[in-house]
Amino acid sequence: MPSSDTIKGEIRGRRSHLTDVAIRTAKAGPKAYKLSDTGGLYLLVTPTGAKLWRYNYRHVGKQCTAAYGSYPAITLAAARERRDATKRQLAEGKNPAIEKKREAVAARMAASNTFSTVAEQLIIKLEREGRAATTADKLRWYASLLHEIKNRPVGEIEAFELLAPLQKIEASGRYETAVNTLSFAGRVFRFAVATGRAKRDIAADLRGALTVPKVTHHAAILDAKGAGQLLRAIQAYSGQRHIKIALQLMAHTFPRPGELRAATWDEFDLEKHVWRIPAHRTKMRRNHAIPMSTQVLAMIAELQSITAGKPRGADLAFPSLRSPGQPISENTLNVALRAMGFSADQMTSHGFRSMASTLLNESGKWNPDAIERALAHGDSDTVRGSYHRGAYWDERVRMAQWWSDYLDALRDKSDIQPFRREA
């Protein structure tokens, strides 16, 4: 095997500067050796065969070496460009070693400034502030719809770049999704402004650029006769027992569907007849308590025999049979209603709340404020010991039992006169 000195001599003898051919044909020797290029650039060939670009320079009297990477990842032309950049820095009185560190810091900062990174940081912040897991999941879904800008520095994104993916969503007919995604993007940009990574919220420039979706309300049965038919259909439901109980509980306690689906067994105080929903699971982010009638207690007892302590559900009252450790899906209750013959234009799982609100108010028996508290509309009760001891609690306890008795009567076709509707 020829010595490294022999190899260097042959190459230098052929040319005064390096070429790609000379670099490719350079062989490893017993010791590392240098192949010099013009302007002080050289290639260090190690005994292992690695070919490393180096450039020696002096800064304030100190000998230094700049490393530009390895061949062929860094080509000869690229290495020369880096050598020239180092020379320019020296001519400007800069320390190339310090400049390299600054560039590395800038690269890391740029990576942390992408839209997707800022969006995820915002979502994590909202989770720390108590947003529900379902809310965080929905926000991450909105972020995924903006994949075209996810790797762009948030401060460099222009309005037209944000508009493009939104128009694709809009073109598919999902107008509400497009508007909600724009709203989420605006929150990301405002968070970027607050944290010094953007100058302004460019989402604000897109106001009026998207089709405004027509406001629709959750379909609901709002009359006593229809409510009776619904309750009889639920009573005859032949699907999974815990889904049937979920529908019955929706009718009797009228929580938001998500609050019921993700309920855990420790929320039900059977001794005090109270279902306590913690703040992080409510829309208003306040603790909400629901008094349980004797009928509801019986439903809970039956449900316990089905799902309590089962491995798939752990502590969930309504575990999914398809996804262990997860509650039943958002659409499960609506699917059950469709199976019973109720279309999306007739009844939804959220419609139980409208049904309760309408019939309770039409009864004229209960204070409207008590009904609003029962629906958790802006409930501002503070926590005082057992937090369900808020305003209208005693009336709500009586109302819960009356409501369950009333629903049973409607289901059983008892002789109940319809409430008088005000003209």
Tab-separated table of N, CA and C in Angstrom, residues 44-106:
chain	number	residue	atom	x	y	z
A	44	LEU	N	-9.167	16.690	4.707
A	44	LEU	CA	-8.464	15.787	5.619
A	44	LEU	C	-8.991	14.374	5.392
A	45	VAL	N	-8.102	13.494	4.922
A	45	VAL	CA	-8.474	12.105	4.670
A	45	VAL	C	-7.996	11.259	5.844
A	46	THR	N	-8.929	10.634	6.560
A	46	THR	CA	-8.578	9.882	7.761
A	46	THR	C	-8.301	8.418	7.422
A	47	PRO	N	-7.651	7.704	8.329
A	47	PRO	CA	-7.368	6.279	8.080
A	47	PRO	C	-8.632	5.445	7.866
A	48	THR	N	-9.774	5.935	8.344
A	48	THR	CA	-11.027	5.191	8.158
A	48	THR	C	-11.664	5.472	6.801
A	49	GLY	N	-11.099	6.429	6.057
A	49	GLY	CA	-11.633	6.770	4.749
A	49	GLY	C	-12.530	7.990	4.738
A	50	ALA	N	-12.788	8.597	5.894
A	50	ALA	CA	-13.597	9.811	5.948
A	50	ALA	C	-12.848	10.959	5.289
A	51	LYS	N	-13.568	11.822	4.605
A	51	LYS	CA	-12.971	12.958	3.907
A	51	LYS	C	-13.625	14.231	4.428
A	52	LEU	N	-12.872	14.989	5.232
A	52	LEU	CA	-13.418	16.099	5.999
A	52	LEU	C	-12.853	17.421	5.519
A	53	TRP	N	-13.729	18.390	5.302
A	53	TRP	CA	-13.312	19.720	4.863
A	53	TRP	C	-12.852	20.557	6.062
A	54	ARG	N	-11.698	21.197	5.920
A	54	ARG	CA	-11.141	22.029	6.979
A	54	ARG	C	-10.543	23.301	6.377
A	55	TYR	N	-10.491	24.325	7.230
A	55	TYR	CA	-9.857	25.587	6.828
A	55	TYR	C	-9.221	26.205	8.068
A	56	ASN	N	-7.927	26.445	8.014
A	56	ASN	CA	-7.195	27.031	9.145
A	56	ASN	C	-7.137	28.549	8.978
A	57	TYR	N	-7.360	29.265	10.065
A	57	TYR	CA	-7.287	30.723	10.029
A	57	TYR	C	-6.828	31.228	11.384
A	58	ARG	N	-6.492	32.499	11.434
A	58	ARG	CA	-6.080	33.129	12.688
A	58	ARG	C	-7.048	34.252	13.008
A	59	HIS	N	-7.429	34.332	14.275
A	59	HIS	CA	-8.322	35.392	14.742
A	59	HIS	C	-7.748	35.955	16.026
A	60	VAL	N	-7.483	37.283	16.006
A	60	VAL	CA	-6.827	37.994	17.117
A	60	VAL	C	-5.621	37.192	17.615
A	61	GLY	N	-4.814	36.724	16.655
A	61	GLY	CA	-3.572	36.063	16.987
A	61	GLY	C	-3.682	34.612	17.387
A	62	LYS	N	-4.892	34.056	17.366
A	62	LYS	CA	-5.088	32.673	17.784
A	62	LYS	C	-5.372	31.794	16.570
A	63	GLN	N	-4.643	30.638	16.509
A	63	GLN	CA	-4.859	29.694	15.418
A	63	GLN	C	-6.182	28.951	15.638
A	64	CYS	N	-7.018	28.926	14.597
A	64	CYS	CA	-8.324	28.267	14.676
A	64	CYS	C	-8.547	27.419	13.422
A	65	THR	N	-9.448	26.485	13.527
A	65	THR	CA	-9.800	25.627	12.399
A	65	THR	C	-11.310	25.605	12.231
A	66	ALA	N	-11.747	25.884	11.005
A	66	ALA	CA	-13.171	25.805	10.697
A	66	ALA	C	-13.457	24.454	10.047
A	67	ALA	N	-14.517	23.789	10.481
A	67	ALA	CA	-14.923	22.496	9.938
A	67	ALA	C	-16.185	22.701	9.110
A	68	TYR	N	-16.167	22.221	7.867
A	68	TYR	CA	-17.287	22.443	6.958
A	68	TYR	C	-18.073	21.177	6.638
A	69	GLY	N	-17.832	20.098	7.337
A	69	GLY	CA	-18.548	18.872	7.042
A	69	GLY	C	-17.714	17.909	6.234
A	70	SER	N	-18.343	16.869	5.716
A	70	SER	CA	-17.615	15.801	5.023
A	70	SER	C	-18.044	15.690	3.567
A	71	TYR	N	-17.130	15.191	2.763
A	71	TYR	CA	-17.402	14.896	1.360
A	71	TYR	C	-17.969	13.477	1.279
A	72	PRO	N	-18.993	13.176	0.479
A	72	PRO	CA	-19.576	14.031	-0.576
A	72	PRO	C	-20.794	14.843	-0.143
A	73	ALA	N	-21.204	14.736	1.154
A	73	ALA	CA	-22.362	15.521	1.607
A	73	ALA	C	-22.138	17.002	1.332
A	74	ILE	N	-20.913	17.465	1.578
A	74	ILE	CA	-20.516	18.830	1.239
A	74	ILE	C	-19.618	18.740	0.022
A	75	THR	N	-20.086	19.261	-1.088
A	75	THR	CA	-19.328	19.179	-2.335
A	75	THR	C	-18.127	20.122	-2.303
A	76	LEU	N	-17.246	19.973	-3.284
A	76	LEU	CA	-16.086	20.853	-3.384
A	76	LEU	C	-16.528	22.301	-3.542
A	77	ALA	N	-17.513	22.525	-4.399
A	77	ALA	CA	-17.999	23.896	-4.611
A	77	ALA	C	-18.582	24.479	-3.336
A	78	ALA	N	-19.363	23.662	-2.602
A	78	ALA	CA	-19.969	24.144	-1.356
A	78	ALA	C	-18.907	24.445	-0.311
A	79	ALA	N	-17.858	23.616	-0.255
A	79	ALA	CA	-16.780	23.852	0.711
A	79	ALA	C	-16.066	25.159	0.396
A	80	ARG	N	-15.868	25.437	-0.878
A	80	ARG	CA	-15.214	26.698	-1.253
A	80	ARG	C	-16.080	27.894	-0.886
A	81	GLU	N	-17.399	27.758	-1.055
A	81	GLU	CA	-18.295	28.850	-0.673
A	81	GLU	C	-18.207	29.118	0.824
A	82	ARG	N	-18.112	28.071	1.616
A	82	ARG	CA	-18.018	28.243	3.068
A	82	ARG	C	-16.671	28.857	3.452
A	83	ARG	N	-15.617	28.449	2.742
A	83	ARG	CA	-14.311	29.061	2.997
A	83	ARG	C	-14.363	30.558	2.728
A	84	ASP	N	-14.981	30.935	1.600
A	84	ASP	CA	-15.072	32.351	1.257
A	84	ASP	C	-15.908	33.116	2.271
A	85	ALA	N	-16.973	32.462	2.794
A	85	ALA	CA	-17.810	33.115	3.808
A	85	ALA	C	-17.009	33.351	5.087
A	86	THR	N	-16.152	32.390	5.431
A	86	THR	CA	-15.307	32.549	6.622
A	86	THR	C	-14.347	33.712	6.431
A	87	LYS	N	-13.790	33.820	5.244
A	87	LYS	CA	-12.858	34.919	4.965
A	87	LYS	C	-13.565	36.271	5.065
A	88	ARG	N	-14.800	36.339	4.580
A	88	ARG	CA	-15.549	37.592	4.677
A	88	ARG	C	-15.804	37.958	6.127
A	89	GLN	N	-16.137	36.972	6.947
A	89	GLN	CA	-16.360	37.242	8.372
A	89	GLN	C	-15.097	37.777	9.034
A	90	LEU	N	-13.967	37.187	8.670
A	90	LEU	CA	-12.696	37.656	9.238
A	90	LEU	C	-12.394	39.082	8.797
A	91	ALA	N	-12.693	39.377	7.521
A	91	ALA	CA	-12.446	40.721	7.010
A	91	ALA	C	-13.315	41.749	7.718
A	92	GLU	N	-14.496	41.311	8.186
A	92	GLU	CA	-15.410	42.205	8.910
A	92	GLU	C	-15.133	42.252	10.399
A	93	GLY	N	-14.071	41.538	10.819
A	93	GLY	CA	-13.706	41.539	12.227
A	93	GLY	C	-14.523	40.598	13.085
A	94	LYS	N	-15.247	39.688	12.446
A	94	LYS	CA	-16.078	38.737	13.184
A	94	LYS	C	-15.303	37.465	13.475
A	95	ASN	N	-15.737	36.778	14.538
A	95	ASN	CA	-15.151	35.486	14.886
A	95	ASN	C	-15.992	34.386	14.245
A	96	PRO	N	-15.475	33.669	13.253
A	96	PRO	CA	-16.268	32.645	12.568
A	96	PRO	C	-16.831	31.581	13.506
A	97	ALA	N	-16.106	31.245	14.559
A	97	ALA	CA	-16.587	30.224	15.498
A	97	ALA	C	-17.843	30.703	16.211
A	98	ILE	N	-17.832	31.979	16.611
A	98	ILE	CA	-19.000	32.539	17.295
A	98	ILE	C	-20.167	32.674	16.322
A	99	GLU	N	-19.857	33.081	15.089
A	99	GLU	CA	-20.916	33.217	14.091
A	99	GLU	C	-21.590	31.874	13.818
A	100	LYS	N	-20.800	30.799	13.811
A	100	LYS	CA	-21.359	29.470	13.579
A	100	LYS	C	-22.326	29.097	14.698
A	101	LYS	N	-21.962	29.426	15.945
A	101	LYS	CA	-22.855	29.139	17.067
A	101	LYS	C	-24.137	29.945	16.960
A	102	ARG	N	-24.004	31.199	16.524
A	102	ARG	CA	-25.188	32.040	16.365
A	102	ARG	C	-26.114	31.469	15.303
A	103	GLU	N	-25.527	30.979	14.215
A	103	GLU	CA	-26.331	30.383	13.158
A	103	GLU	C	-27.064	29.147	13.656
A	104	ALA	N	-26.392	28.363	14.504
A	104	ALA	CA	-27.034	27.169	15.050
A	104	ALA	C	-28.210	27.547	15.945
A	105	VAL	N	-28.013	28.604	16.753
A	105	VAL	CA	-29.092	29.076	17.626
A	105	VAL	C	-30.254	29.590	16.778
A	106	ALA	N	-29.917	30.326	15.711
A	106	ALA	CA	-30.956	30.858	14.829
A	106	ALA	C	-31.746	29.733	14.174
